[in-house]
């Protein structure tokens, strides 16, 4: 399973103006006889990222379709994933991918320009999540510090120490 969170903060190379022109050009493309047949122009950042990744995957094969089923994209960090350990892909960091003088824009800003209406809501929910996360982290640090201090203070007899070493603790 791969879960991409905070898709509104994905950085794109090039200025916002350039991204706006490219997306407007994409929005022009539609089925002439019946536009409801597609292509569909999603406004939400998570859907835009999902479709971008779909373009990199052989999605018409069973293997590609299965890999896309394992991918989930979200704006913000919704409930089950705010409690899980997250990781950053180092090769995707802006500081490693873009030269400092180059322009870039955020996907959330582009989505906002094309009719995504939930930016304020996501910002509010993310602010609430960050407050809770900071409180949890502060508590966790205090608990680990207290545990380390108590481990230092404890006195273990020689025979108990031997038992612990045999069990792999020490």
GROMACS .gro file of N, CA and C in nm:
model
  510
    1UNK      N    1   0.083  -0.120   0.000
    1UNK     CA    2   0.000   0.000   0.000
    1UNK      C    3   0.086   0.125   0.000
    2UNK      N    4   0.052   0.219  -0.085
    2UNK     CA    5   0.118   0.350  -0.086
    2UNK      C    6   0.009   0.454  -0.065
    3UNK      N    7   0.027   0.537   0.037
    3UNK     CA    8  -0.070   0.642   0.067
    3UNK      C    9   0.002   0.776   0.058
    4UNK      N   10  -0.047   0.862  -0.030
    4UNK     CA   11   0.010   0.995  -0.046
    4UNK      C   12  -0.080   1.093   0.028
    5UNK      N   13  -0.025   1.164   0.127
    5UNK     CA   14  -0.104   1.260   0.204
    5UNK      C   15  -0.054   1.401   0.175
    6UNK      N   16  -0.137   1.499   0.209
    6UNK     CA   17  -0.107   1.641   0.187
    6UNK      C   18  -0.073   1.669   0.041
    7UNK      N   19  -0.157   1.619  -0.049
    7UNK     CA   20  -0.131   1.636  -0.193
    7UNK      C   21  -0.145   1.782  -0.235
    8UNK      N   22  -0.211   1.863  -0.154
    8UNK     CA   23  -0.223   2.006  -0.190
    8UNK      C   24  -0.089   2.078  -0.178
    9UNK      N   25   0.006   2.019  -0.105
    9UNK     CA   26   0.137   2.082  -0.087
    9UNK      C   27   0.243   2.027  -0.181
   10UNK      N   28   0.202   1.949  -0.280
   10UNK     CA   29   0.298   1.896  -0.378
   10UNK      C   30   0.352   2.013  -0.459
   11UNK      N   31   0.484   2.018  -0.474
   11UNK     CA   32   0.547   2.125  -0.552
   11UNK      C   33   0.557   2.084  -0.699
   12UNK      N   34   0.534   2.183  -0.786
   12UNK     CA   35   0.550   2.162  -0.930
   12UNK      C   36   0.654   2.260  -0.979
   13UNK      N   37   0.740   2.214  -1.068
   13UNK     CA   38   0.839   2.306  -1.123
   13UNK      C   39   0.770   2.400  -1.221
   14UNK      N   40   0.824   2.520  -1.235
   14UNK     CA   41   0.763   2.621  -1.322
   14UNK      C   42   0.672   2.711  -1.242
   15UNK      N   43   0.651   2.831  -1.294
   15UNK     CA   44   0.569   2.929  -1.222
   15UNK      C   45   0.423   2.887  -1.223
   16UNK      N   46   0.346   2.950  -1.134
   16UNK     CA   47   0.202   2.923  -1.128
   16UNK      C   48   0.136   2.963  -1.259
   17UNK      N   49   0.181   3.071  -1.319
   17UNK     CA   50   0.126   3.117  -1.446
   17UNK      C   51   0.143   3.011  -1.555
   18UNK      N   52   0.261   2.950  -1.560
   18UNK     CA   53   0.289   2.848  -1.661
   18UNK      C   54   0.204   2.724  -1.637
   19UNK      N   55   0.190   2.685  -1.508
   19UNK     CA   56   0.108   2.569  -1.475
   19UNK      C   57  -0.038   2.595  -1.510
   20UNK      N   58  -0.081   2.721  -1.489
   20UNK     CA   59  -0.218   2.759  -1.521
   20UNK      C   60  -0.245   2.747  -1.671
   21UNK      N   61  -0.148   2.792  -1.752
   21UNK     CA   62  -0.163   2.780  -1.897
   21UNK      C   63  -0.170   2.634  -1.940
   22UNK      N   64  -0.085   2.550  -1.880
   22UNK     CA   65  -0.082   2.408  -1.918
   22UNK      C   66  -0.213   2.339  -1.879
   23UNK      N   67  -0.265   2.371  -1.760
   23UNK     CA   68  -0.388   2.305  -1.717
   23UNK      C   69  -0.507   2.356  -1.798
   24UNK      N   70  -0.505   2.485  -1.833
   24UNK     CA   71  -0.613   2.540  -1.917
   24UNK      C   72  -0.612   2.471  -2.054
   25UNK      N   73  -0.493   2.444  -2.106
   25UNK     CA   74  -0.480   2.374  -2.233
   25UNK      C   75  -0.536   2.231  -2.221
   26UNK      N   76  -0.510   2.167  -2.107
   26UNK     CA   77  -0.562   2.033  -2.083
   26UNK      C   78  -0.715   2.036  -2.071
   27UNK      N   79  -0.767   2.141  -2.007
   27UNK     CA   80  -0.912   2.152  -1.988
   27UNK      C   81  -0.987   2.168  -2.120
   28UNK      N   82  -0.918   2.222  -2.221
   28UNK     CA   83  -0.981   2.240  -2.352
   28UNK      C   84  -1.011   2.106  -2.420
   29UNK      N   85  -0.935   2.004  -2.387
   29UNK     CA   86  -0.946   1.875  -2.455
   29UNK      C   87  -1.069   1.799  -2.405
   30UNK      N   88  -1.156   1.765  -2.497
   30UNK     CA   89  -1.277   1.691  -2.461
   30UNK      C   90  -1.325   1.612  -2.582
   31UNK      N   91  -1.410   1.516  -2.558
   31UNK     CA   92  -1.467   1.440  -2.668
   31UNK      C   93  -1.565   1.529  -2.743
   32UNK      N   94  -1.547   1.542  -2.873
   32UNK     CA   95  -1.626   1.636  -2.952
   32UNK      C   96  -1.773   1.599  -2.957
   33UNK      N   97  -1.802   1.471  -2.978
   33UNK     CA   98  -1.941   1.429  -2.993
   33UNK      C   99  -2.016   1.431  -2.861
   34UNK      N  100  -1.948   1.391  -2.752
   34UNK     CA  101  -2.012   1.393  -2.621
   34UNK      C  102  -1.907   1.414  -2.513
   35UNK      N  103  -1.894   1.536  -2.462
   35UNK     CA  104  -1.790   1.567  -2.363
   35UNK      C  105  -1.799   1.484  -2.236
   36UNK      N  106  -1.916   1.425  -2.208
   36UNK     CA  107  -1.931   1.343  -2.087
   36UNK      C  108  -1.853   1.212  -2.099
   37UNK      N  109  -1.806   1.179  -2.217
   37UNK     CA  110  -1.726   1.058  -2.235
   37UNK      C  111  -1.581   1.078  -2.192
   38UNK      N  112  -1.541   1.199  -2.162
   38UNK     CA  113  -1.406   1.224  -2.114
   38UNK      C  114  -1.327   1.300  -2.218
   39UNK      N  115  -1.201   1.330  -2.193
   39UNK     CA  116  -1.130   1.311  -2.067
   39UNK      C  117  -1.186   1.402  -1.957
   40UNK      N  118  -1.177   1.354  -1.834
   40UNK     CA  119  -1.233   1.427  -1.721
   40UNK      C  120  -1.124   1.511  -1.656
   41UNK      N  121  -1.160   1.635  -1.624
   41UNK     CA  122  -1.062   1.730  -1.571
   41UNK      C  123  -1.090   1.751  -1.423
   42UNK      N  124  -1.019   1.676  -1.340
   42UNK     CA  125  -1.042   1.684  -1.196
   42UNK      C  126  -0.982   1.812  -1.141
   43UNK      N  127  -1.049   1.867  -1.037
   43UNK     CA  128  -1.001   1.990  -0.975
   43UNK      C  129  -0.925   1.964  -0.845
   44UNK      N  130  -0.956   1.857  -0.775
   44UNK     CA  131  -0.894   1.830  -0.644
   44UNK      C  132  -0.748   1.789  -0.662
   45UNK      N  133  -0.659   1.840  -0.578
   45UNK     CA  134  -0.516   1.806  -0.589
   45UNK      C  135  -0.489   1.656  -0.583
   46UNK      N  136  -0.561   1.585  -0.496
   46UNK     CA  137  -0.537   1.440  -0.485
   46UNK      C  138  -0.571   1.369  -0.616
   47UNK      N  139  -0.676   1.413  -0.682
   47UNK     CA  140  -0.715   1.351  -0.808
   47UNK      C  141  -0.616   1.386  -0.920
   48UNK      N  142  -0.565   1.508  -0.917
   48UNK     CA  143  -0.467   1.549  -1.018
   48UNK      C  144  -0.339   1.466  -1.002
   49UNK      N  145  -0.293   1.448  -0.877
   49UNK     CA  146  -0.174   1.367  -0.852
   49UNK      C  147  -0.198   1.223  -0.893
   50UNK      N  148  -0.317   1.171  -0.860
   50UNK     CA  149  -0.350   1.033  -0.894
   50UNK      C  150  -0.344   1.014  -1.046
   51UNK      N  151  -0.400   1.109  -1.119
   51UNK     CA  152  -0.401   1.097  -1.265
   51UNK      C  153  -0.261   1.111  -1.323
   52UNK      N  154  -0.179   1.197  -1.263
   52UNK     CA  155  -0.040   1.213  -1.307
   52UNK      C  156   0.035   1.081  -1.290
   53UNK      N  157   0.015   1.017  -1.174
   53UNK     CA  158   0.081   0.888  -1.149
   53UNK      C  159   0.027   0.782  -1.244
   54UNK      N  160  -0.103   0.788  -1.274
   54UNK     CA  161  -0.161   0.692  -1.368
   54UNK      C  162  -0.093   0.701  -1.504
   55UNK      N  163  -0.051   0.821  -1.541
   55UNK     CA  164   0.020   0.840  -1.667
   55UNK      C  165   0.159   0.778  -1.668
   56UNK      N  166   0.211   0.747  -1.550
   56UNK     CA  167   0.344   0.686  -1.539
   56UNK      C  168   0.338   0.535  -1.524
   57UNK      N  169   0.216   0.480  -1.516
   57UNK     CA  170   0.196   0.338  -1.488
   57UNK      C  171   0.124   0.275  -1.606
   58UNK      N  172   0.157   0.151  -1.642
   58UNK     CA  173   0.082   0.083  -1.749
   58UNK      C  174  -0.056   0.041  -1.699
   59UNK      N  175  -0.148   0.137  -1.681
   59UNK     CA  176  -0.273   0.113  -1.610
   59UNK      C  177  -0.372   0.026  -1.686
   60UNK      N  178  -0.345  -0.003  -1.813
   60UNK     CA  179  -0.437  -0.088  -1.889
   60UNK      C  180  -0.404  -0.236  -1.876
   61UNK      N  181  -0.293  -0.267  -1.809
   61UNK     CA  182  -0.261  -0.407  -1.782
   61UNK      C  183  -0.309  -0.442  -1.642
   62UNK      N  184  -0.321  -0.572  -1.615
   62UNK     CA  185  -0.367  -0.615  -1.483
   62UNK      C  186  -0.270  -0.572  -1.375
   63UNK      N  187  -0.140  -0.581  -1.405
   63UNK     CA  188  -0.038  -0.543  -1.307
   63UNK      C  189  -0.046  -0.394  -1.276
   64UNK      N  190  -0.061  -0.311  -1.379
   64UNK     CA  191  -0.071  -0.167  -1.359
   64UNK      C  192  -0.197  -0.128  -1.285
   65UNK      N  193  -0.309  -0.193  -1.319
   65UNK     CA  194  -0.435  -0.164  -1.252
   65UNK      C  195  -0.426  -0.202  -1.104
   66UNK      N  196  -0.359  -0.315  -1.076
   66UNK     CA  197  -0.343  -0.358  -0.937
   66UNK      C  198  -0.256  -0.259  -0.860
   67UNK      N  199  -0.151  -0.208  -0.927
   67UNK     CA  200  -0.064  -0.113  -0.858
   67UNK      C  201  -0.138   0.019  -0.832
   68UNK      N  202  -0.225   0.060  -0.924
   68UNK     CA  203  -0.303   0.183  -0.901
   68UNK      C  204  -0.406   0.162  -0.789
   69UNK      N  205  -0.456   0.039  -0.776
   69UNK     CA  206  -0.549   0.011  -0.666
   69UNK      C  207  -0.480   0.022  -0.531
   70UNK      N  208  -0.349  -0.002  -0.529
   70UNK     CA  209  -0.274   0.008  -0.403
   70UNK      C  210  -0.236   0.151  -0.368
   71UNK      N  211  -0.260   0.244  -0.460
   71UNK     CA  212  -0.226   0.385  -0.436
   71UNK      C  213  -0.348   0.462  -0.387
   72UNK      N  214  -0.331   0.537  -0.279
   72UNK     CA  215  -0.437   0.624  -0.229
   72UNK      C  216  -0.379   0.764  -0.214
   73UNK      N  217  -0.455   0.865  -0.256
   73UNK     CA  218  -0.411   1.005  -0.247
   73UNK      C  219  -0.514   1.084  -0.166
   74UNK      N  220  -0.465   1.171  -0.078
   74UNK     CA  221  -0.555   1.251   0.006
   74UNK      C  222  -0.504   1.394   0.017
   75UNK      N  223  -0.599   1.486   0.035
   75UNK     CA  224  -0.564   1.622   0.076
   75UNK      C  225  -0.557   1.620   0.228
   76UNK      N  226  -0.459   1.690   0.283
   76UNK     CA  227  -0.443   1.687   0.429
   76UNK      C  228  -0.400   1.548   0.472
   77UNK      N  229  -0.416   1.519   0.601
   77UNK     CA  230  -0.386   1.386   0.653
   77UNK      C  231  -0.510   1.337   0.726
   78UNK      N  232  -0.594   1.257   0.660
   78UNK     CA  233  -0.719   1.213   0.723
   78UNK      C  234  -0.695   1.113   0.836
   79UNK      N  235  -0.804   1.078   0.906
   79UNK     CA  236  -0.796   1.010   1.036
   79UNK      C  237  -0.704   0.889   1.045
   80UNK      N  238  -0.722   0.783   0.968
   80UNK     CA  239  -0.638   0.667   1.003
   80UNK      C  240  -0.490   0.694   0.984
   81UNK      N  241  -0.455   0.787   0.896
   81UNK     CA  242  -0.315   0.808   0.860
   81UNK      C  243  -0.246   0.913   0.946
   82UNK      N  244  -0.323   0.992   1.022
   82UNK     CA  245  -0.258   1.092   1.109
   82UNK      C  246  -0.189   1.025   1.228
   83UNK      N  247  -0.225   0.900   1.259
   83UNK     CA  248  -0.164   0.827   1.370
   83UNK      C  249  -0.048   0.738   1.324
   84UNK      N  250  -0.031   0.723   1.195
   84UNK     CA  251   0.071   0.632   1.144
   84UNK      C  252   0.202   0.705   1.117
   85UNK      N  253   0.310   0.628   1.120
   85UNK     CA  254   0.442   0.684   1.090
   85UNK      C  255   0.447   0.717   0.941
   86UNK      N  256   0.495   0.836   0.909
   86UNK     CA  257   0.504   0.878   0.770
   86UNK      C  258   0.650   0.882   0.727
   87UNK      N  259   0.672   0.874   0.597
   87UNK     CA  260   0.808   0.885   0.547
   87UNK      C  261   0.809   0.975   0.425
   88UNK      N  262   0.922   1.040   0.405
   88UNK     CA  263   0.941   1.129   0.291
   88UNK      C  264   1.030   1.058   0.191
   89UNK      N  265   0.999   1.071   0.064
   89UNK     CA  266   1.085   1.013  -0.038
   89UNK      C  267   1.193   1.117  -0.069
   90UNK      N  268   1.318   1.089  -0.031
   90UNK     CA  269   1.423   1.191  -0.045
   90UNK      C  270   1.443   1.237  -0.189
   91UNK      N  271   1.428   1.148  -0.286
   91UNK     CA  272   1.450   1.185  -0.426
   91UNK      C  273   1.345   1.285  -0.475
   92UNK      N  274   1.234   1.300  -0.402
   92UNK     CA  275   1.128   1.390  -0.445
   92UNK      C  276   1.135   1.527  -0.376
   93UNK      N  277   1.235   1.548  -0.292
   93UNK     CA  278   1.243   1.676  -0.220
   93UNK      C  279   1.277   1.790  -0.316
   94UNK      N  280   1.212   1.903  -0.293
   94UNK     CA  281   1.233   2.020  -0.379
   94UNK      C  282   1.378   2.065  -0.377
   95UNK      N  283   1.441   2.058  -0.259
   95UNK     CA  284   1.578   2.105  -0.245
   95UNK      C  285   1.675   2.020  -0.329
   96UNK      N  286   1.637   1.895  -0.357
   96UNK     CA  287   1.721   1.808  -0.438
   96UNK      C  288   1.683   1.810  -0.587
   97UNK      N  289   1.557   1.842  -0.617
   97UNK     CA  290   1.510   1.835  -0.755
   97UNK      C  291   1.522   1.967  -0.832
   98UNK      N  292   1.507   2.079  -0.761
   98UNK     CA  293   1.504   2.209  -0.828
   98UNK      C  294   1.621   2.295  -0.785
   99UNK      N  295   1.676   2.368  -0.882
   99UNK     CA  296   1.780   2.465  -0.845
   99UNK      C  297   1.714   2.581  -0.772
  100UNK      N  298   1.786   2.644  -0.680
  100UNK     CA  299   1.723   2.744  -0.593
  100UNK      C  300   1.662   2.864  -0.666
  101UNK      N  301   1.717   2.900  -0.781
  101UNK     CA  302   1.664   3.020  -0.849
  101UNK      C  303   1.542   2.989  -0.934
  102UNK      N  304   1.508   2.861  -0.951
  102UNK     CA  305   1.395   2.823  -1.037
  102UNK      C  306   1.263   2.849  -0.968
  103UNK      N  307   1.162   2.883  -1.048
  103UNK     CA  308   1.030   2.907  -0.993
  103UNK      C  309   0.958   2.775  -0.974
  104UNK      N  310   0.865   2.773  -0.879
  104UNK     CA  311   0.783   2.655  -0.854
  104UNK      C  312   0.648   2.701  -0.802
  105UNK      N  313   0.553   2.612  -0.803
  105UNK     CA  314   0.422   2.644  -0.747
  105UNK      C  315   0.366   2.521  -0.676
  106UNK      N  316   0.266   2.545  -0.593
  106UNK     CA  317   0.202   2.436  -0.519
  106UNK      C  318   0.076   2.392  -0.594
  107UNK      N  319   0.050   2.263  -0.588
  107UNK     CA  320  -0.065   2.207  -0.660
  107UNK      C  321  -0.197   2.261  -0.604
  108UNK      N  322  -0.201   2.289  -0.473
  108UNK     CA  323  -0.322   2.343  -0.412
  108UNK      C  324  -0.360   2.479  -0.470
  109UNK      N  325  -0.258   2.562  -0.500
  109UNK     CA  326  -0.285   2.694  -0.559
  109UNK      C  327  -0.344   2.679  -0.699
  110UNK      N  328  -0.288   2.586  -0.776
  110UNK     CA  329  -0.340   2.562  -0.911
  110UNK      C  330  -0.484   2.511  -0.905
  111UNK      N  331  -0.510   2.418  -0.814
  111UNK     CA  332  -0.645   2.364  -0.799
  111UNK      C  333  -0.744   2.473  -0.761
  112UNK      N  334  -0.700   2.563  -0.673
  112UNK     CA  335  -0.784   2.674  -0.631
  112UNK      C  336  -0.826   2.759  -0.750
  113UNK      N  337  -0.733   2.785  -0.840
  113UNK     CA  338  -0.763   2.868  -0.958
  113UNK      C  339  -0.865   2.802  -1.049
  114UNK      N  340  -0.870   2.668  -1.049
  114UNK     CA  341  -0.959   2.598  -1.141
  114UNK      C  342  -1.083   2.542  -1.074
  115UNK      N  343  -1.115   2.591  -0.953
  115UNK     CA  344  -1.245   2.559  -0.896
  115UNK      C  345  -1.248   2.461  -0.782
  116UNK      N  346  -1.134   2.428  -0.723
  116UNK     CA  347  -1.134   2.343  -0.603
  116UNK      C  348  -1.174   2.430  -0.485
  117UNK      N  349  -1.279   2.390  -0.413
  117UNK     CA  350  -1.340   2.479  -0.314
  117UNK      C  351  -1.303   2.449  -0.170
  118UNK      N  352  -1.218   2.350  -0.146
  118UNK     CA  353  -1.199   2.304  -0.008
  118UNK      C  354  -1.065   2.342   0.053
  119UNK      N  355  -0.995   2.437  -0.005
  119UNK     CA  356  -0.863   2.475   0.047
  119UNK      C  357  -0.872   2.528   0.190
  120UNK      N  358  -0.971   2.614   0.218
  120UNK     CA  359  -0.985   2.671   0.351
  120UNK      C  360  -1.018   2.563   0.454
  121UNK      N  361  -1.104   2.470   0.417
  121UNK     CA  362  -1.141   2.360   0.506
  121UNK      C  363  -1.019   2.274   0.539
  122UNK      N  364  -0.943   2.238   0.438
  122UNK     CA  365  -0.824   2.154   0.458
  122UNK      C  366  -0.723   2.227   0.547
  123UNK      N  367  -0.705   2.357   0.525
  123UNK     CA  368  -0.613   2.436   0.607
  123UNK      C  369  -0.656   2.434   0.754
  124UNK      N  370  -0.787   2.452   0.777
  124UNK     CA  371  -0.839   2.452   0.914
  124UNK      C  372  -0.819   2.316   0.981
  125UNK      N  373  -0.851   2.209   0.910
  125UNK     CA  374  -0.836   2.075   0.966
  125UNK      C  375  -0.689   2.041   0.991
  126UNK      N  376  -0.602   2.085   0.901
  126UNK     CA  377  -0.458   2.060   0.919
  126UNK      C  378  -0.404   2.135   1.040
  127UNK      N  379  -0.452   2.259   1.062
  127UNK     CA  380  -0.409   2.334   1.181
  127UNK      C  381  -0.450   2.261   1.309
  128UNK      N  382  -0.573   2.207   1.311
  128UNK     CA  383  -0.618   2.131   1.428
  128UNK      C  384  -0.531   2.007   1.448
  129UNK      N  385  -0.501   1.938   1.338
  129UNK     CA  386  -0.421   1.815   1.346
  129UNK      C  387  -0.281   1.845   1.397
  130UNK      N  388  -0.223   1.957   1.352
  130UNK     CA  389  -0.087   1.991   1.394
  130UNK      C  390  -0.082   2.021   1.543
  131UNK      N  391  -0.186   2.085   1.599
  131UNK     CA  392  -0.191   2.112   1.742
  131UNK      C  393  -0.193   1.981   1.820
  132UNK      N  394  -0.280   1.887   1.777
  132UNK     CA  395  -0.289   1.757   1.844
  132UNK      C  396  -0.158   1.680   1.832
  133UNK      N  397  -0.098   1.686   1.714
  133UNK     CA  398   0.027   1.613   1.688
  133UNK      C  399   0.140   1.668   1.775
  134UNK      N  400   0.146   1.800   1.792
  134UNK     CA  401   0.250   1.861   1.875
  134UNK      C  402   0.234   1.819   2.022
  135UNK      N  403   0.109   1.815   2.069
  135UNK     CA  404   0.083   1.773   2.207
  135UNK      C  405   0.124   1.627   2.227
  136UNK      N  406   0.091   1.541   2.129
  136UNK     CA  407   0.128   1.399   2.136
  136UNK      C  408   0.279   1.384   2.138
  137UNK      N  409   0.349   1.460   2.053
  137UNK     CA  410   0.495   1.449   2.045
  137UNK      C  411   0.560   1.494   2.176
  138UNK      N  412   0.508   1.603   2.232
  138UNK     CA  413   0.562   1.654   2.359
  138UNK      C  414   0.547   1.548   2.469
  139UNK      N  415   0.430   1.485   2.475
  139UNK     CA  416   0.405   1.380   2.575
  139UNK      C  417   0.497   1.260   2.551
  140UNK      N  418   0.515   1.222   2.425
  140UNK     CA  419   0.598   1.106   2.391
  140UNK      C  420   0.743   1.130   2.431
  141UNK      N  421   0.794   1.252   2.406
  141UNK     CA  422   0.931   1.287   2.442
  141UNK      C  423   0.949   1.280   2.594
  142UNK      N  424   0.849   1.331   2.668
  142UNK     CA  425   0.857   1.329   2.814
  142UNK      C  426   0.859   1.186   2.866
  143UNK      N  427   0.778   1.099   2.807
  143UNK     CA  428   0.772   0.959   2.851
  143UNK      C  429   0.905   0.889   2.822
  144UNK      N  430   0.963   0.909   2.704
  144UNK     CA  431   1.089   0.842   2.672
  144UNK      C  432   1.203   0.894   2.759
  145UNK      N  433   1.201   1.023   2.791
  145UNK     CA  434   1.302   1.080   2.880
  145UNK      C  435   1.290   1.020   3.020
  146UNK      N  436   1.168   1.012   3.070
  146UNK     CA  437   1.145   0.955   3.203
  146UNK      C  438   1.187   0.808   3.207
  147UNK      N  439   1.158   0.735   3.101
  147UNK     CA  440   1.197   0.593   3.095
  147UNK      C  441   1.350   0.578   3.095
  148UNK      N  442   1.417   0.663   3.017
  148UNK     CA  443   1.564   0.656   3.012
  148UNK      C  444   1.625   0.686   3.149
  149UNK      N  445   1.569   0.787   3.219
  149UNK     CA  446   1.620   0.822   3.352
  149UNK      C  447   1.596   0.708   3.452
  150UNK      N  448   1.478   0.646   3.445
  150UNK     CA  449   1.448   0.537   3.538
  150UNK      C  450   1.536   0.415   3.511
  151UNK      N  451   1.569   0.391   3.384
  151UNK     CA  452   1.658   0.280   3.350
  151UNK      C  453   1.798   0.306   3.406
  152UNK      N  454   1.842   0.432   3.402
  152UNK     CA  455   1.974   0.466   3.458
  152UNK      C  456   1.978   0.445   3.609
  153UNK      N  457   1.868   0.482   3.678
  153UNK     CA  458   1.865   0.478   3.824
  153UNK      C  459   1.858   0.336   3.880
  154UNK      N  460   1.797   0.244   3.806
  154UNK     CA  461   1.770   0.112   3.861
  154UNK      C  462   1.900   0.033   3.883
  155UNK      N  463   1.902  -0.040   3.994
  155UNK     CA  464   2.017  -0.126   4.027
  155UNK      C  465   1.976  -0.271   4.005
  156UNK      N  466   2.054  -0.346   3.928
  156UNK     CA  467   2.022  -0.485   3.898
  156UNK      C  468   2.130  -0.573   3.959
  157UNK      N  469   2.088  -0.680   4.027
  157UNK     CA  470   2.185  -0.772   4.086
  157UNK      C  471   2.260  -0.847   3.976
  158UNK      N  472   2.373  -0.908   4.014
  158UNK     CA  473   2.458  -0.976   3.916
  158UNK      C  474   2.385  -1.093   3.850
  159UNK      N  475   2.310  -1.171   3.928
  159UNK     CA  476   2.241  -1.287   3.869
  159UNK      C  477   2.128  -1.243   3.777
  160UNK      N  478   2.057  -1.134   3.815
  160UNK     CA  479   1.952  -1.081   3.727
  160UNK      C  480   2.012  -1.025   3.598
  161UNK      N  481   2.128  -0.963   3.609
  161UNK     CA  482   2.198  -0.910   3.492
  161UNK      C  483   2.234  -1.023   3.396
  162UNK      N  484   2.277  -1.136   3.453
  162UNK     CA  485   2.314  -1.252   3.370
  162UNK      C  486   2.192  -1.306   3.296
  163UNK      N  487   2.077  -1.313   3.366
  163UNK     CA  488   1.952  -1.360   3.304
  163UNK      C  489   1.912  -1.266   3.190
  164UNK      N  490   1.924  -1.135   3.215
  164UNK     CA  491   1.890  -1.036   3.112
  164UNK      C  492   1.979  -1.049   2.990
  165UNK      N  493   2.110  -1.072   3.012
  165UNK     CA  494   2.203  -1.087   2.900
  165UNK      C  495   2.171  -1.212   2.818
  166UNK      N  496   2.134  -1.322   2.887
  166UNK     CA  497   2.096  -1.444   2.815
  166UNK      C  498   1.971  -1.424   2.731
  167UNK      N  499   1.879  -1.340   2.780
  167UNK     CA  500   1.755  -1.312   2.707
  167UNK      C  501   1.775  -1.210   2.596
  168UNK      N  502   1.891  -1.146   2.593
  168UNK     CA  503   1.919  -1.049   2.486
  168UNK      C  504   1.901  -0.904   2.525
  169UNK      N  505   1.874  -0.878   2.652
  169UNK     CA  506   1.864  -0.739   2.701
  169UNK      C  507   1.992  -0.705   2.775
  170UNK      N  508   2.049  -0.592   2.749
  170UNK     CA  509   2.162  -0.544   2.827
  170UNK      C  510   2.249  -0.456   2.743
   0.00000   0.00000   0.00000
